[in-house]
Amino acid sequence: MAISFSNTGGAWDNAKKYIEAGNLLVDGEPQLKKSEAHKNAVIGDTVGDPMKDTSGPSINILIKLMAITSLVFGHAFAKSGVLLPYIK
């Protein structure tokens, strides 16, 4: 879920930046600040920033947990020979 939150929050933030740069065209007209698209992007960014901020520590903990688990159990798996059928 944290990875999804991080991607979603980043997408909403980038959408606002994209519109502010004048890259969004509707019927050949750029949608700039104070347009309806920009107002919606600001609301999305308001939701997206907390999503990014809360998911970052969760992902960090997940990465650390996977690293510690592999260090703790990796030697046991290698010694037991459980993984030998999968190693070519």
Coordinates of N, CA, C and O in Angstrom, one line a residue:
M1 N 0.8 -1.2 0.0 CA 0.0 0.0 0.0 C 0.9 1.3 0.0 O 0.5 2.3 -0.6
A2 N 2.0 1.2 0.7 CA 2.9 2.3 0.8 C 3.4 2.7 -0.6 O 3.6 3.9 -1.0
I3 N 3.8 1.7 -1.4 CA 4.3 1.9 -2.7 C 3.2 2.6 -3.6 O 3.5 3.5 -4.4
S4 N 2.0 2.1 -3.5 CA 0.9 2.8 -4.2 C 0.7 4.2 -3.8 O 0.5 5.1 -4.6
F5 N 0.7 4.5 -2.5 CA 0.6 5.8 -2.0 C 1.7 6.7 -2.5 O 1.4 7.9 -2.9
S6 N 2.9 6.2 -2.5 CA 4.0 7.0 -3.0 C 3.9 7.4 -4.4 O 4.1 8.5 -4.8
N7 N 3.5 6.4 -5.3 CA 3.3 6.7 -6.7 C 2.2 7.6 -7.0 O 2.3 8.5 -7.8
T8 N 1.1 7.4 -6.3 CA -0.1 8.3 -6.5 C 0.2 9.7 -6.0 O -0.2 10.7 -6.8
G9 N 0.8 9.9 -4.9 CA 1.1 11.2 -4.4 C 2.1 11.9 -5.4 O 1.9 13.1 -5.7
G10 N 3.1 11.2 -5.9 CA 4.0 11.8 -6.9 C 3.3 12.2 -8.2 O 3.6 13.2 -8.8
A11 N 2.4 11.3 -8.6 CA 1.7 11.6 -9.8 C 0.8 12.9 -9.7 O 0.8 13.7 -10.6
W12 N 0.2 13.1 -8.6 CA -0.6 14.3 -8.4 C 0.2 15.5 -8.3 O -0.1 16.6 -8.8
D13 N 1.4 15.4 -7.6 CA 2.3 16.5 -7.6 C 2.8 16.9 -8.9 O 2.9 18.0 -9.3
N14 N 3.2 15.9 -9.7 CA 3.7 16.1 -11.1 C 2.7 16.7 -12.0 O 3.0 17.4 -12.9
A15 N 1.4 16.3 -11.8 CA 0.3 16.8 -12.6 C 0.2 18.3 -12.4 O 0.0 19.1 -13.4
K16 N 0.3 18.8 -11.2 CA 0.2 20.2 -10.9 C 1.4 21.0 -11.6 O 1.2 22.0 -12.2
K17 N 2.6 20.4 -11.5 CA 3.8 21.0 -12.1 C 3.6 21.0 -13.6 O 4.1 22.0 -14.3
Y18 N 3.1 20.0 -14.2 CA 2.9 19.9 -15.6 C 2.0 21.0 -16.1 O 2.2 21.6 -17.1
I19 N 0.9 21.2 -15.4 CA -0.1 22.2 -15.8 C 0.5 23.6 -15.6 O 0.4 24.5 -16.5
E20 N 1.3 23.8 -14.5 CA 1.9 25.1 -14.3 C 2.9 25.5 -15.3 O 3.2 26.7 -15.6
A21 N 3.5 24.5 -15.9 CA 4.5 24.7 -16.9 C 3.9 25.1 -18.3 O 4.6 25.4 -19.2
G22 N 2.6 24.9 -18.4 CA 1.9 25.3 -19.6 C 1.8 24.1 -20.6 O 1.6 24.3 -21.8
N23 N 2.1 22.9 -20.1 CA 2.1 21.8 -21.1 C 0.8 21.1 -21.4 O 0.6 20.4 -22.3
L24 N -0.2 21.4 -20.5 CA -1.6 20.8 -20.8 C -2.3 21.7 -21.7 O -2.6 22.9 -21.5
L25 N -2.7 21.1 -22.8 CA -3.5 21.8 -23.9 C -4.9 21.2 -24.0 O -5.0 20.0 -24.1
V26 N -5.9 22.1 -23.9 CA -7.3 21.7 -24.1 C -7.8 22.6 -25.3 O -7.8 23.8 -25.2
D27 N -8.1 21.9 -26.4 CA -8.6 22.6 -27.6 C -7.5 23.6 -28.1 O -7.9 24.7 -28.5
G28 N -6.3 23.2 -27.9 CA -5.2 24.1 -28.4 C -4.8 25.2 -27.5 O -3.9 25.9 -27.8
E29 N -5.5 25.3 -26.4 CA -5.2 26.4 -25.4 C -4.5 25.9 -24.2 O -5.0 24.9 -23.6
P30 N -3.4 26.5 -23.8 CA -2.7 26.0 -22.6 C -3.5 26.3 -21.3 O -4.2 27.3 -21.2
Q31 N -3.6 25.3 -20.4 CA -4.3 25.5 -19.2 C -3.3 25.9 -18.1 O -2.4 25.2 -17.7
L32 N -3.3 27.2 -17.7 CA -2.4 27.8 -16.8 C -3.0 27.9 -15.4 O -4.1 27.4 -15.2
K33 N -2.3 28.7 -14.6 CA -2.9 28.9 -13.2 C -4.2 29.6 -13.4 O -4.5 30.4 -14.3
K34 N -5.0 29.4 -12.4 CA -6.4 29.9 -12.3 C -7.4 29.2 -13.3 O -8.5 29.6 -13.3
S35 N -6.9 28.2 -14.0 CA -7.8 27.5 -14.9 C -8.5 26.4 -14.0 O -8.0 26.1 -12.9
E36 N -9.5 25.8 -14.5 CA -10.2 24.7 -13.8 C -9.3 23.5 -13.6 O -9.3 22.9 -12.5
A37 N -8.5 23.2 -14.6 CA -7.6 22.1 -14.5 C -6.6 22.3 -13.4 O -6.2 21.4 -12.6
H38 N -6.1 23.6 -13.3 CA -5.1 23.9 -12.3 C -5.7 23.8 -10.9 O -5.1 23.3 -9.9
K39 N -6.9 24.3 -10.7 CA -7.6 24.3 -9.4 C -7.8 22.8 -9.0 O -7.5 22.5 -7.8
N40 N -8.1 21.9 -9.9 CA -8.3 20.5 -9.6 C -6.9 19.9 -9.2 O -6.8 19.1 -8.3
A41 N -5.9 20.3 -9.9 CA -4.5 19.8 -9.7 C -4.0 20.2 -8.3 O -3.3 19.5 -7.6
V42 N -4.4 21.4 -7.9 CA -4.0 21.9 -6.6 C -4.7 21.1 -5.5 O -4.0 20.7 -4.5
I43 N -5.9 20.7 -5.7 CA -6.6 19.9 -4.7 C -5.9 18.5 -4.7 O -5.7 17.9 -3.6
G44 N -5.6 17.9 -5.8 CA -4.9 16.7 -5.9 C -3.6 16.7 -5.2 O -3.2 15.8 -4.5
D45 N -2.9 17.8 -5.4 CA -1.6 17.9 -4.8 C -1.7 18.1 -3.2 O -0.9 17.6 -2.5
T46 N -2.8 18.7 -2.8 CA -3.0 18.8 -1.3 C -3.2 17.4 -0.7 O -2.8 17.2 0.4
V47 N -3.8 16.5 -1.5 CA -4.0 15.2 -1.0 C -2.7 14.4 -1.2 O -2.3 13.5 -0.4
G48 N -2.0 14.6 -2.3 CA -0.9 13.8 -2.7 C 0.3 14.0 -1.8 O 1.1 13.1 -1.5
D49 N 0.5 15.3 -1.3 CA 1.7 15.5 -0.4 C 1.7 14.7 0.9 O 2.7 14.1 1.2
P50 N 0.6 14.7 1.6 CA 0.6 13.8 2.8 C 0.7 12.3 2.5 O 1.3 11.6 3.2
M51 N 0.2 11.9 1.3 CA 0.4 10.5 0.9 C 1.8 10.2 0.7 O 2.3 9.1 1.2
K52 N 2.6 11.0 0.1 CA 4.0 10.8 -0.1 C 4.8 10.8 1.2 O 5.6 10.0 1.5
D53 N 4.4 11.8 2.1 CA 5.1 12.0 3.3 C 4.9 10.8 4.3 O 5.8 10.4 5.0
T54 N 3.7 10.2 4.2 CA 3.4 9.1 5.2 C 3.9 7.7 4.6 O 4.2 6.8 5.4
S55 N 4.0 7.6 3.3 CA 4.5 6.3 2.7 C 6.0 6.2 2.7 O 6.4 5.0 2.8
G56 N 6.7 7.2 2.7 CA 8.2 7.1 2.7 C 8.7 6.3 3.9 O 9.5 5.4 3.7
P57 N 8.4 6.7 5.1 CA 8.9 5.9 6.3 C 8.4 4.4 6.2 O 9.2 3.5 6.6
S58 N 7.2 4.2 5.7 CA 6.8 2.8 5.6 C 7.6 2.0 4.7 O 8.0 0.8 4.9
I59 N 8.0 2.6 3.5 CA 8.8 1.9 2.5 C 10.2 1.7 3.1 O 10.8 0.6 2.9
N60 N 10.7 2.6 3.8 CA 12.0 2.5 4.4 C 12.1 1.3 5.4 O 13.0 0.5 5.4
I61 N 11.0 1.2 6.2 CA 11.0 0.1 7.2 C 10.9 -1.2 6.4 O 11.5 -2.2 6.8
L62 N 10.1 -1.3 5.4 CA 9.9 -2.5 4.6 C 11.3 -2.9 4.0 O 11.6 -4.1 4.1
I63 N 12.0 -2.0 3.5 CA 13.3 -2.3 2.9 C 14.3 -2.9 4.0 O 15.0 -3.9 3.8
K64 N 14.3 -2.2 5.1 CA 15.2 -2.7 6.2 C 14.8 -4.1 6.7 O 15.6 -4.9 7.0
L65 N 13.5 -4.3 6.8 CA 13.0 -5.6 7.2 C 13.4 -6.7 6.3 O 13.8 -7.8 6.7
M66 N 13.3 -6.4 5.0 CA 13.7 -7.5 4.0 C 15.2 -7.7 4.0 O 15.6 -8.9 3.9
A67 N 16.0 -6.7 4.2 CA 17.4 -6.8 4.3 C 17.8 -7.7 5.6 O 18.6 -8.6 5.5
I68 N 17.2 -7.3 6.7 CA 17.5 -8.1 7.9 C 17.1 -9.5 7.8 O 17.8 -10.4 8.2
T69 N 15.9 -9.8 7.3 CA 15.4 -11.1 7.1 C 16.3 -11.9 6.2 O 16.6 -13.1 6.5
S70 N 16.8 -11.4 5.1 CA 17.7 -12.1 4.2 C 19.0 -12.4 4.9 O 19.6 -13.5 4.7
L71 N 19.5 -11.5 5.7 CA 20.8 -11.7 6.4 C 20.6 -12.8 7.5 O 21.5 -13.6 7.7
V72 N 19.5 -12.8 8.2 CA 19.3 -13.8 9.3 C 19.1 -15.2 8.7 O 19.7 -16.1 9.2
F73 N 18.2 -15.3 7.7 CA 17.8 -16.6 7.2 C 18.6 -17.1 6.0 O 18.6 -18.3 5.7
G74 N 19.3 -16.2 5.4 CA 20.1 -16.6 4.2 C 21.1 -17.7 4.5 O 21.2 -18.7 3.7
H75 N 21.8 -17.6 5.5 CA 22.8 -18.6 5.9 C 22.2 -19.9 6.2 O 22.7 -21.0 5.7
A76 N 21.0 -19.9 6.9 CA 20.3 -21.1 7.2 C 19.8 -21.8 5.9 O 19.9 -23.0 5.8
F77 N 19.3 -21.0 5.0 CA 18.8 -21.6 3.7 C 20.0 -22.2 3.0 O 19.9 -23.3 2.4
A78 N 21.1 -21.6 2.9 CA 22.3 -22.1 2.2 C 22.8 -23.4 2.8 O 23.2 -24.3 2.1
K79 N 22.8 -23.4 4.1 CA 23.3 -24.6 4.8 C 22.4 -25.8 4.7 O 22.8 -27.0 4.6
S80 N 21.1 -25.6 4.7 CA 20.1 -26.7 4.6 C 20.0 -27.3 3.3 O 19.5 -28.4 3.1
G81 N 20.4 -26.6 2.2 CA 20.2 -27.1 0.9 C 18.8 -27.0 0.3 O 18.5 -27.6 -0.7
V82 N 18.0 -26.2 0.9 CA 16.6 -26.0 0.5 C 16.5 -25.4 -0.9 O 15.7 -25.7 -1.7
L83 N 17.4 -24.5 -1.2 CA 17.4 -23.7 -2.4 C 18.2 -24.4 -3.5 O 18.2 -23.9 -4.7
L84 N 18.8 -25.5 -3.3 CA 19.6 -26.2 -4.3 C 18.9 -26.5 -5.6 O 19.4 -26.4 -6.7
P85 N 17.6 -27.0 -5.5 CA 16.9 -27.3 -6.7 C 16.6 -26.1 -7.6 O 16.4 -26.2 -8.8
Y86 N 16.7 -24.9 -7.0 CA 16.4 -23.7 -7.8 C 17.6 -23.0 -8.3 O 17.5 -22.1 -9.1
I87 N 18.8 -23.4 -7.9 CA 20.0 -22.8 -8.3 C 20.5 -23.7 -9.5 O 20.7 -24.9 -9.5
K88 N 20.8 -23.0 -10.6 CA 21.3 -23.7 -11.8 C 22.7 -23.4 -12.1 O 23.3 -22.4 -11.9

